CSV table of C-alpha atoms in Angstrom, one decimal:
chain,number,residue,atom,x,y,z
A,13,MET,CA,27.5,158.1,-164.1
A,14,HIS,CA,26.4,154.5,-164.0
A,15,VAL,CA,24.3,153.1,-161.3
A,16,VAL,CA,26.8,152.2,-158.6
A,17,LEU,CA,24.5,150.1,-156.5
A,18,ALA,CA,25.9,146.8,-157.8
A,19,ASP,CA,29.4,147.8,-156.9
A,20,TYR,CA,28.3,148.1,-153.3
A,21,PHE,CA,26.9,144.6,-153.1
A,22,PRO,CA,30.1,143.3,-151.3
A,23,VAL,CA,29.5,146.0,-148.6
A,24,LEU,CA,26.0,144.7,-148.1
A,25,VAL,CA,27.4,141.1,-147.8
A,26,PHE,CA,30.0,142.5,-145.3
A,27,VAL,CA,27.4,144.2,-143.2
A,28,VAL,CA,25.2,141.1,-143.1
A,29,ILE,CA,28.1,138.8,-142.1
A,30,ALA,CA,29.2,141.3,-139.5
A,31,PHE,CA,25.7,141.3,-137.9
A,32,GLY,CA,25.6,137.6,-138.2
A,33,ILE,CA,28.9,137.0,-136.4
A,34,ALA,CA,28.1,139.5,-133.7
A,35,GLY,CA,24.6,138.0,-133.2
A,36,ALA,CA,26.1,134.5,-133.1
A,37,MET,CA,28.6,135.4,-130.5
A,38,LEU,CA,26.1,137.1,-128.3
A,39,GLY,CA,23.5,134.4,-128.7
A,40,GLY,CA,26.0,131.6,-128.4
A,41,SER,CA,27.4,132.8,-125.2
A,42,LEU,CA,23.8,133.3,-123.9
A,43,LEU,CA,22.9,129.7,-124.8
A,44,ALA,CA,26.1,127.8,-124.0
A,45,GLY,CA,27.4,129.6,-121.0
A,46,GLN,CA,26.3,129.0,-117.4
A,47,GLN,CA,24.5,132.1,-116.0
A,48,LYS,CA,25.0,132.6,-112.3
A,49,PRO,CA,24.5,136.3,-111.8
A,50,TYR,CA,24.9,138.1,-108.6
A,51,ALA,CA,25.0,141.7,-107.7
A,52,GLU,CA,28.8,142.2,-107.8
A,53,LYS,CA,29.1,140.4,-111.1
A,54,LEU,CA,26.4,142.5,-112.7
A,55,SER,CA,27.8,145.8,-111.6
A,56,ALA,CA,29.6,147.8,-114.2
A,57,TYR,CA,33.4,147.7,-113.8
A,58,GLU,CA,35.0,151.1,-113.9
A,59,CYS,CA,38.6,151.5,-112.9
A,60,GLY,CA,39.0,154.2,-110.3
A,61,PHE,CA,35.7,156.2,-110.4
A,62,ASP,CA,32.2,155.7,-109.5
A,63,ALA,CA,30.3,153.6,-112.0
A,64,PHE,CA,26.9,155.3,-111.5
A,65,ASP,CA,27.1,159.0,-111.8
A,66,ASP,CA,25.4,161.7,-113.8
A,67,ALA,CA,26.8,161.6,-117.3
A,68,ARG,CA,26.1,165.3,-117.8
A,69,ARG,CA,29.0,166.7,-115.9
A,70,ARG,CA,30.3,169.9,-117.2
A,71,PHE,CA,33.8,169.6,-118.6
A,72,ASP,CA,36.3,172.0,-120.0
A,73,VAL,CA,35.4,174.1,-123.0
A,74,ARG,CA,38.8,173.4,-124.5
A,75,PHE,CA,37.7,169.9,-125.6
A,76,TYR,CA,35.0,171.6,-127.6
A,77,LEU,CA,37.5,174.0,-129.2
A,78,VAL,CA,39.7,171.0,-130.3
A,79,SER,CA,36.7,169.2,-131.9
A,80,ILE,CA,35.7,172.4,-133.8
A,81,LEU,CA,39.2,172.7,-135.2
A,82,PHE,CA,39.0,169.1,-136.1
A,83,ILE,CA,35.9,169.6,-138.1
A,84,ILE,CA,37.3,172.4,-140.1
A,85,PHE,CA,40.5,170.6,-141.0
A,86,ASP,CA,38.5,167.5,-141.7
A,87,LEU,CA,36.6,169.4,-144.4
A,88,GLU,CA,39.9,170.8,-145.7
A,89,VAL,CA,41.2,167.3,-146.1
A,90,ALA,CA,37.9,166.4,-147.8
A,91,PHE,CA,38.6,169.0,-150.4
A,92,LEU,CA,42.1,167.6,-151.0
A,93,PHE,CA,40.9,164.1,-152.1
A,94,PRO,CA,39.2,165.0,-155.4
A,95,TRP,CA,42.1,167.4,-156.1
A,96,ALA,CA,44.6,164.6,-155.7
A,97,VAL,CA,42.7,162.3,-157.9
A,98,ALA,CA,42.1,164.9,-160.7
A,99,LEU,CA,45.4,166.7,-160.4
A,100,GLY,CA,46.7,165.4,-163.7
A,101,ARG,CA,43.8,166.8,-165.6
A,102,ILE,CA,43.1,170.2,-164.0
A,103,GLY,CA,46.5,171.6,-164.9
A,104,LEU,CA,48.4,174.4,-163.3
A,105,PHE,CA,45.3,176.5,-162.6
A,106,GLY,CA,43.7,173.8,-160.5
A,107,PHE,CA,47.0,173.3,-158.6
A,108,LEU,CA,47.3,177.1,-157.9
A,109,SER,CA,43.6,177.4,-156.8
A,110,MET,CA,44.2,174.6,-154.2
A,111,LEU,CA,47.3,176.4,-153.1
A,112,ALA,CA,45.3,179.6,-152.6
A,113,PHE,CA,42.7,177.6,-150.6
A,114,LEU,CA,45.4,176.1,-148.4
A,115,GLY,CA,47.0,179.5,-148.0
A,116,VAL,CA,43.7,180.9,-146.6
A,117,LEU,CA,43.4,178.1,-144.2
A,118,THR,CA,47.1,178.4,-143.2
A,119,VAL,CA,46.3,182.0,-142.2
A,120,GLY,CA,43.7,180.6,-139.8
A,121,PHE,CA,46.1,178.0,-138.6
A,122,ILE,CA,48.8,180.6,-137.8
A,123,TYR,CA,46.1,182.6,-136.1
A,124,GLU,CA,45.1,179.8,-133.8
A,125,TRP,CA,48.7,178.9,-133.1
A,126,ARG,CA,49.5,182.4,-132.1
A,127,LYS,CA,46.4,182.7,-130.0
A,128,GLY,CA,47.4,179.6,-128.1
A,129,ALA,CA,44.3,177.6,-129.1
A,130,LEU,CA,46.4,174.5,-129.6
A,131,ASP,CA,48.0,174.8,-126.2
A,132,TRP,CA,47.1,172.4,-123.5
A,133,GLU,CA,48.4,172.7,-119.9
B,4,MET,CA,19.2,159.2,-160.2
B,5,GLY,CA,19.5,155.9,-162.0
B,6,ALA,CA,16.1,154.2,-162.3
B,7,VAL,CA,14.5,156.6,-159.9
B,8,ALA,CA,12.5,159.5,-161.3
B,9,PRO,CA,14.1,162.8,-160.3
B,10,ALA,CA,10.7,164.1,-159.3
B,11,ASN,CA,10.6,161.5,-156.5
B,12,ALA,CA,13.9,162.7,-155.2
B,13,ILE,CA,12.8,166.3,-155.3
B,14,LEU,CA,9.6,165.4,-153.5
B,15,LEU,CA,11.6,163.6,-150.8
B,16,ALA,CA,13.8,166.7,-150.5
B,17,ALA,CA,10.7,168.9,-150.2
B,18,ILE,CA,9.3,166.7,-147.4
B,19,LEU,CA,12.6,166.8,-145.5
B,20,PHE,CA,12.8,170.6,-146.0
B,21,GLY,CA,9.2,171.1,-144.7
B,22,LEU,CA,10.0,168.9,-141.7
B,23,GLY,CA,13.1,170.8,-140.9
B,24,LEU,CA,11.3,174.1,-141.2
B,25,ALA,CA,8.5,173.0,-139.0
B,26,GLY,CA,11.1,171.8,-136.5
B,27,VAL,CA,12.8,175.2,-136.4
B,28,LEU,CA,9.4,176.9,-135.9
B,29,ILE,CA,8.0,174.5,-133.3
B,30,ARG,CA,10.9,173.6,-131.1
B,31,ARG,CA,12.1,176.2,-128.7
B,32,ASN,CA,15.3,174.7,-127.6
B,33,LEU,CA,18.3,176.1,-129.5
B,34,ILE,CA,19.9,172.7,-129.9
B,35,PHE,CA,16.8,171.2,-131.5
B,36,MET,CA,16.6,174.3,-133.8
B,37,LEU,CA,20.2,173.7,-135.0
B,38,MET,CA,19.5,170.0,-135.6
B,39,SER,CA,16.4,171.0,-137.7
B,40,ILE,CA,18.6,173.3,-139.7
B,41,GLU,CA,20.9,170.4,-140.3
B,42,VAL,CA,17.9,168.4,-141.7
B,43,MET,CA,17.0,171.3,-144.0
B,44,LEU,CA,20.6,171.6,-145.3
B,45,ASN,CA,20.5,167.9,-145.9
B,46,ALA,CA,17.3,168.3,-147.9
B,47,THR,CA,18.8,171.0,-150.1
B,48,GLY,CA,21.9,168.8,-150.7
B,49,LEU,CA,19.7,165.9,-151.7
B,50,ALA,CA,17.9,168.1,-154.2
B,51,PHE,CA,21.2,169.3,-155.6
B,52,VAL,CA,22.6,165.8,-156.0
B,53,ALA,CA,19.3,164.5,-157.6
B,54,GLY,CA,19.3,167.4,-160.0
B,55,GLY,CA,22.9,166.8,-161.0
B,56,ALA,CA,22.3,163.1,-161.4
B,57,ARG,CA,19.4,163.9,-163.8
B,58,TRP,CA,22.0,165.2,-166.2
B,59,GLY,CA,24.6,162.8,-165.3
B,60,GLN,CA,27.0,165.5,-164.2
B,61,ALA,CA,28.9,166.3,-161.1
B,62,ASP,CA,27.8,170.0,-160.8
B,63,GLY,CA,25.2,169.2,-158.2
B,64,GLN,CA,27.7,167.4,-156.1
B,65,VAL,CA,30.0,170.5,-156.1
B,66,MET,CA,27.0,172.4,-154.7
B,67,PHE,CA,26.6,169.8,-152.0
B,68,LEU,CA,30.2,170.2,-151.0
B,69,LEU,CA,29.6,173.9,-150.6
B,70,VAL,CA,26.5,173.1,-148.5
B,71,LEU,CA,28.6,170.7,-146.4
B,72,THR,CA,31.2,173.4,-145.7
B,73,LEU,CA,28.5,175.9,-144.8
B,74,ALA,CA,26.9,173.4,-142.5
B,75,ALA,CA,30.2,172.8,-140.7
B,76,ALA,CA,30.9,176.5,-140.3
B,77,GLU,CA,27.4,177.1,-139.1
B,78,ILE,CA,27.5,174.3,-136.6
B,79,SER,CA,30.9,175.2,-135.1
B,80,VAL,CA,30.0,178.9,-134.6
B,81,GLY,CA,26.4,178.1,-133.6
B,82,LEU,CA,27.3,175.6,-131.0
B,83,ALA,CA,30.0,177.9,-129.6
B,84,LEU,CA,27.3,180.6,-129.3
B,85,ILE,CA,25.0,178.1,-127.5
B,86,LEU,CA,27.8,177.3,-125.0
B,87,LEU,CA,28.3,181.0,-124.3
B,88,LEU,CA,24.6,181.6,-124.0
B,89,GLN,CA,24.3,178.7,-121.5
B,90,THR,CA,26.9,180.4,-119.3
B,91,ARG,CA,25.0,183.7,-119.2
B,92,ARG,CA,21.4,182.4,-119.0
B,93,PRO,CA,20.1,179.4,-117.2
B,94,THR,CA,18.0,178.2,-120.1
B,95,LEU,CA,18.4,177.5,-123.8
B,96,ASP,CA,14.9,178.6,-124.6
B,97,SER,CA,15.0,180.7,-127.7
B,98,ASP,CA,12.2,182.9,-126.5
B,99,VAL,CA,14.1,184.0,-123.5
B,100,GLY,CA,17.2,185.0,-125.4
B,101,ASN,CA,15.5,187.8,-127.3
B,102,ARG,CA,17.4,190.6,-125.6
B,103,LEU,CA,20.6,191.7,-127.2
B,104,LYS,CA,21.8,193.2,-124.0
B,105,GLY,CA,23.2,190.5,-121.8
C,6,MET,CA,13.8,147.6,-159.9
C,7,ILE,CA,16.3,146.9,-157.1
C,8,THR,CA,17.3,150.6,-157.3
C,9,GLN,CA,13.6,151.6,-156.8
C,10,ILE,CA,13.2,149.3,-153.8
C,11,VAL,CA,16.5,150.6,-152.2
C,12,PHE,CA,15.5,154.2,-152.9
C,13,TRP,CA,12.1,153.9,-151.2
C,14,PHE,CA,13.6,152.0,-148.3
C,15,PHE,CA,16.2,154.7,-147.7
C,16,ALA,CA,13.6,157.5,-148.3
C,17,VAL,CA,11.1,156.1,-145.8
C,18,VAL,CA,13.8,155.6,-143.1
C,19,LEU,CA,15.2,159.0,-143.8
C,20,ILE,CA,11.8,160.7,-143.4
C,21,GLY,CA,11.0,158.7,-140.3
C,22,SER,CA,14.3,159.6,-138.7
C,23,ALA,CA,13.9,163.2,-139.6
C,24,VAL,CA,10.5,163.2,-137.9
C,25,MET,CA,12.1,161.7,-134.8
C,26,VAL,CA,14.9,164.3,-134.9
C,27,VAL,CA,12.3,167.1,-134.9
C,28,SER,CA,10.0,165.5,-132.3
C,29,ALA,CA,12.2,163.6,-129.9
C,30,ARG,CA,12.0,164.5,-126.3
C,31,ASN,CA,15.5,163.6,-125.4
C,32,PRO,CA,18.2,165.6,-127.3
C,33,VAL,CA,20.5,162.6,-127.2
C,34,HIS,CA,17.9,160.5,-129.0
C,35,SER,CA,17.5,163.4,-131.5
C,36,VAL,CA,21.2,163.4,-132.3
C,37,LEU,CA,21.2,159.6,-132.7
C,38,PHE,CA,18.3,159.9,-135.2
C,39,LEU,CA,20.2,162.6,-137.0
C,40,ILE,CA,23.0,160.2,-137.4
C,41,LEU,CA,20.6,157.6,-138.8
C,42,ALA,CA,19.2,160.3,-141.2
C,43,PHE,CA,22.7,161.0,-142.4
C,44,PHE,CA,23.4,157.4,-143.1
C,45,ASN,CA,20.3,157.1,-145.1
C,46,ALA,CA,21.1,160.3,-147.0
C,47,ALA,CA,24.5,158.7,-147.8
C,48,GLY,CA,22.7,155.7,-149.2
C,49,LEU,CA,20.6,157.9,-151.4
C,50,PHE,CA,23.8,159.6,-152.6
C,51,LEU,CA,25.1,156.2,-153.5
C,52,ILE,CA,22.0,155.6,-155.7
C,53,ALA,CA,22.5,158.9,-157.3
C,54,GLY,CA,26.1,158.0,-158.2
C,55,ALA,CA,27.7,160.5,-155.8
C,56,GLU,CA,30.0,158.0,-154.1
C,57,PHE,CA,32.5,160.5,-152.9
C,58,LEU,CA,29.8,162.6,-151.3
C,59,ALA,CA,28.3,159.6,-149.6
C,60,MET,CA,31.6,158.8,-147.9
C,61,ILE,CA,32.3,162.5,-147.0
C,62,LEU,CA,28.8,162.7,-145.6
C,63,VAL,CA,29.5,159.8,-143.3
C,64,ILE,CA,33.0,161.0,-142.4
C,65,ALA,CA,32.4,164.7,-141.9
C,66,TYR,CA,28.8,164.7,-140.7
C,67,VAL,CA,28.6,161.5,-138.7
C,68,GLY,CA,32.2,161.6,-137.6
C,69,ALA,CA,32.4,165.2,-136.7
C,70,VAL,CA,29.2,167.2,-136.8
C,71,ALA,CA,27.0,164.7,-135.0
C,72,VAL,CA,29.8,164.0,-132.5
C,73,LEU,CA,30.0,167.8,-131.8
C,74,PHE,CA,26.3,167.8,-131.2
C,75,LEU,CA,26.6,165.0,-128.8
C,76,PHE,CA,29.4,166.8,-127.1
C,77,VAL,CA,27.3,169.9,-126.5
C,78,VAL,CA,24.2,168.0,-125.5
C,79,MET,CA,26.2,166.1,-122.9
C,80,MET,CA,27.9,169.3,-121.8
C,81,LEU,CA,24.8,171.3,-121.1
C,82,ASP,CA,22.5,170.2,-118.4
C,83,VAL,CA,19.2,170.1,-120.2
C,84,ASN,CA,16.1,170.7,-118.3
C,85,PHE,CA,13.8,167.9,-119.5
C,86,SER,CA,10.6,169.3,-118.0
C,87,GLN,CA,11.1,172.6,-119.9
C,88,LEU,CA,11.8,171.0,-123.2
C,89,ARG,CA,8.2,170.5,-124.3
C,90,GLU,CA,6.6,173.4,-122.6
C,91,GLY,CA,5.9,175.6,-125.6
C,92,LEU,CA,5.4,172.8,-128.0
C,93,GLN,CA,1.6,173.0,-128.1
C,94,ARG,CA,1.7,176.8,-128.4
C,95,TYR,CA,3.9,176.8,-131.5
C,96,PHE,CA,2.8,173.5,-133.1
C,97,PRO,CA,-0.1,174.9,-135.2
C,98,VAL,CA,1.9,177.8,-136.7
C,99,GLY,CA,5.0,175.7,-137.3
C,100,ALA,CA,3.2,172.8,-138.8
C,101,ALA,CA,1.1,175.1,-141.0
C,102,VAL,CA,4.2,176.9,-142.4
C,103,GLY,CA,6.0,173.7,-143.0
C,104,LEU,CA,3.0,172.2,-144.7
C,105,VAL,CA,2.5,175.2,-146.9
C,106,LEU,CA,6.1,175.2,-147.9
C,107,PHE,CA,6.0,171.5,-148.7
C,108,VAL,CA,2.9,171.9,-150.8
C,109,GLU,CA,4.5,174.8,-152.7
C,110,LEU,CA,7.6,172.7,-153.4
C,111,ALA,CA,5.6,169.7,-154.4
C,112,LEU,CA,3.5,171.7,-156.8
C,113,SER,CA,6.5,173.3,-158.4
C,114,ALA,CA,8.2,169.9,-158.5
C,115,SER,CA,5.2,168.1,-160.1
C,116,ALA,CA,4.7,170.9,-162.6
C,117,TRP,CA,8.3,170.6,-163.6
C,118,ARG,CA,9.0,170.3,-167.3
C,119,ILE,CA,12.4,170.1,-168.8
C,120,ALA,CA,12.8,172.5,-171.7
C,121,PRO,CA,13.4,170.6,-174.9
C,122,ASN,CA,16.5,172.5,-175.9
C,123,VAL,CA,18.1,172.5,-172.6
C,124,ARG,CA,20.6,169.8,-173.7
C,125,ASP,CA,22.2,172.3,-176.0
C,126,LEU,CA,23.0,174.7,-173.3
C,127,PRO,CA,26.7,174.8,-172.3
C,128,HIS,CA,27.3,172.5,-169.4
C,129,ALA,CA,30.4,171.8,-167.5
C,130,ARG,CA,30.9,168.5,-169.2
C,131,VAL,CA,33.3,166.0,-167.9
C,132,PRO,CA,34.3,163.8,-170.7
C,133,GLY,CA,35.9,160.6,-169.8
C,134,ALA,CA,36.3,160.9,-166.1
C,135,SER,CA,36.9,157.5,-164.8
C,136,SER,CA,35.3,157.9,-161.4
C,137,ASN,CA,33.0,160.1,-159.5
C,138,THR,CA,35.7,161.6,-157.4
C,139,GLU,CA,37.7,162.5,-160.5
C,140,ALA,CA,34.7,164.1,-162.2
C,141,LEU,CA,34.1,166.1,-159.0
C,142,GLY,CA,37.8,167.2,-158.9
C,143,GLU,CA,37.8,168.4,-162.4
C,144,LEU,CA,34.9,170.7,-161.7
C,145,ILE,CA,35.6,172.2,-158.3
C,146,TYR,CA,39.1,173.6,-158.8
C,147,THR,CA,38.7,175.1,-162.2
C,148,HIS,CA,35.1,175.7,-163.2
C,149,TYR,CA,33.9,176.5,-159.7
C,150,VAL,CA,37.0,178.1,-158.5
C,151,PHE,CA,35.3,181.1,-156.9
C,152,LEU,CA,32.9,178.9,-154.9
C,153,PHE,CA,35.9,176.8,-153.9
C,154,GLN,CA,37.8,179.9,-152.6
C,155,ALA,CA,34.6,181.1,-150.9
C,156,CYS,CA,34.5,177.7,-149.1
C,157,GLY,CA,38.0,178.4,-147.8
C,158,LEU,CA,37.0,181.8,-146.6
C,159,VAL,CA,33.9,180.4,-144.9
C,160,LEU,CA,36.1,177.8,-143.1
C,161,LEU,CA,38.5,180.6,-142.1
C,162,VAL,CA,35.7,182.7,-140.6
C,163,ALA,CA,34.4,179.7,-138.8
C,164,MET,CA,37.8,178.8,-137.3
C,165,ILE,CA,38.4,182.4,-136.2
C,166,GLY,CA,34.9,182.7,-134.8
C,167,ALA,CA,35.1,179.5,-132.8
C,168,ILE,CA,38.4,180.6,-131.4
C,169,VAL,CA,37.2,184.1,-130.5
C,170,LEU,CA,34.1,182.7,-128.9
C,171,THR,CA,35.4,179.8,-126.9
C,172,LEU,CA,39.1,180.6,-126.1
C,173,ARG,CA,39.7,181.8,-122.7
C,174,ASP,CA,43.0,183.2,-121.9
C,175,ARG,CA,44.2,181.5,-118.9
C,176,PRO,CA,47.4,182.7,-117.3
C,177,SER,CA,48.1,179.4,-115.6
C,178,ALA,CA,48.7,177.7,-118.9
C,179,LYS,CA,52.3,176.5,-119.0
C,180,ARG,CA,53.3,177.3,-122.5
C,181,GLN,CA,56.8,177.3,-123.8
C,182,ASP,CA,58.2,180.7,-124.8
C,183,VAL,CA,61.5,180.1,-126.6
C,184,ALA,CA,62.5,183.8,-126.6
C,185,VAL,CA,62.1,184.1,-122.8
C,186,GLN,CA,64.1,180.9,-122.4
C,187,HIS,CA,67.0,182.2,-124.5
C,188,ALA,CA,67.0,185.6,-122.9
C,189,ARG,CA,67.6,184.0,-119.5
C,190,VAL,CA,71.0,184.8,-118.0
C,191,PRO,CA,72.3,183.3,-114.8
C,192,ALA,CA,72.2,186.7,-113.1
C,193,ASP,CA,68.5,186.7,-113.4
C,194,THR,CA,68.0,183.6,-111.4
C,195,LEU,CA,71.1,182.9,-109.4
C,196,GLN,CA,72.6,184.9,-106.6
C,197,MET,CA,76.0,184.1,-105.3
C,198,MET,CA,76.5,184.9,-101.7
C,199,THR,CA,79.1,184.1,-99.2
C,200,LEU,CA,77.9,182.9,-95.8
C,201,GLY,CA,80.0,183.1,-92.7
C,202,LEU,CA,80.4,180.1,-90.4
C,203,GLY,CA,77.3,179.5,-88.4
C,204,GLU,CA,75.0,181.6,-90.5
C,205,SER,CA,72.0,179.9,-92.0
C,206,THR,CA,70.3,180.8,-95.2
C,207,THR,CA,67.1,181.3,-93.3
C,208,GLY,CA,68.5,184.4,-91.8
C,209,ASN,CA,69.4,185.7,-95.2
C,210,GLY,CA,66.0,185.3,-96.7
C,211,GLY,CA,65.8,181.6,-97.4
C,212,PHE,CA,66.6,179.6,-100.5
C,213,ARG,CA,63.8,180.8,-102.6
C,214,ARG,CA,63.2,184.4,-102.9
C,215,PRO,CA,62.3,186.7,-105.8
C,216,ILE,CA,65.2,188.7,-107.1
C,217,GLY,CA,65.3,191.4,-109.6
C,218,LYS,CA,63.1,191.3,-112.7
C,219,SER,CA,62.9,187.6,-112.8
C,220,ALA,CA,60.2,187.9,-110.1
C,221,GLU,CA,57.4,188.5,-112.6
C,222,LYS,CA,58.4,185.7,-114.9
C,223,PRO,CA,56.8,182.6,-113.8
C,224,VAL,CA,59.1,180.4,-115.9
C,225,SER,CA,62.3,181.2,-114.2
C,226,ARG,CA,62.1,180.4,-110.6
C,227,PRO,CA,64.9,182.0,-108.6
C,228,ALA,CA,67.1,179.5,-106.8
C,229,LEU,CA,69.9,180.3,-104.5
C,230,VAL,CA,73.3,178.7,-104.8
C,231,ILE,CA,75.4,178.8,-101.7
C,232,GLU,CA,79.1,178.3,-101.8
C,233,ASN,CA,79.5,176.7,-98.5
C,234,SER,CA,76.4,175.2,-97.3
C,235,PRO,CA,75.7,176.0,-93.7
C,236,ASP,CA,73.1,173.4,-93.4
C,237,ARG,CA,75.7,170.8,-92.8
C,238,GLU,CA,76.8,172.4,-89.7
C,239,GLY,CA,73.5,173.7,-88.4
């Protein structure tokens, strides 16, 4: 395993340029534009509801359930990537072990489907 | 770990683990305790990966994938328990929730 | 040399953000510092050659776990005045235990010698893997197959546990039940009636009324079909 840091030099360049462009846009508009602020202009625009409200309102627990299920299937997909890359070298056994893994998670998927965890009104 | 001595990486993992453990013991809010556990899990993963990199092998990374899975499972169930606890008790103080009978 | 500098940079930021995670007053700040810590750990993984894990750390941890934390922190109304109440009480014990554990780990790490013949031990060698992801893939699914299956079972348990804990059965949910839809016959929902001249449906119970067994089924709402509508005359 070689030192991969040099491979990521383009990423560093990308990040630096991105920060540079964002800073140039913000600073440029700050310098070049005419600033005539008044209260209405400075107020946050929200379509439909009040702009200034408590952010910590309680919302439905179903959002939380959806994000939990997202995490679990996210990790399942994370396990699929090395498998797909190395599939040619791990043979039938590796293929079948992934099928068993997917089978276990399919049991969970069927369970949540039957329980109605994926339903939304 | 490339040009970095593995002992340095292990020391870094030890510092992180100590910090996380102190956080679990000091903080009383359950959310903070869960986040400190995340820091500890991260420290163990770092030690695994550094140890694997010492030998130029991917075994340590396999262990980190296991740690990642455990962390995700722990977080999803733990946060669900916190949500349930919040509906029964007014506070998330871990000292208050020491009764099993709700 | 560059690697050393990058390592120490990531290490210092990682420790600093971990300190902030543990000690921040506001849980939202704590979550954001946790995200910073994850990013720095991903950088350290890159140095160690674990490219795939670095990306997975950013995707799975920052993209999902930290967002879930933010979700819950925003969902609960945190009482800020209570947050730091017991901090002084527990600080000595917690700091002492953490320090003792750190010293133990540091001692064992500094006294760490590698046995001279350890290279001869059987390793799970990956000859000729072209990339880090491929080397990982060759190990997980064959050499570590039991750990891999255990991961699947842990994920299954987490999924079922989360559903059991958070799913409320709400009868108002309008879900489609294909069997009920197919079992519907016109006699369940329609009633044919003949009305004489001048009689209104109101006198016969109105348009909508529960009939038969279809009354307990919310999906099939009884409707009345009238052959000659008296409304035109009345």
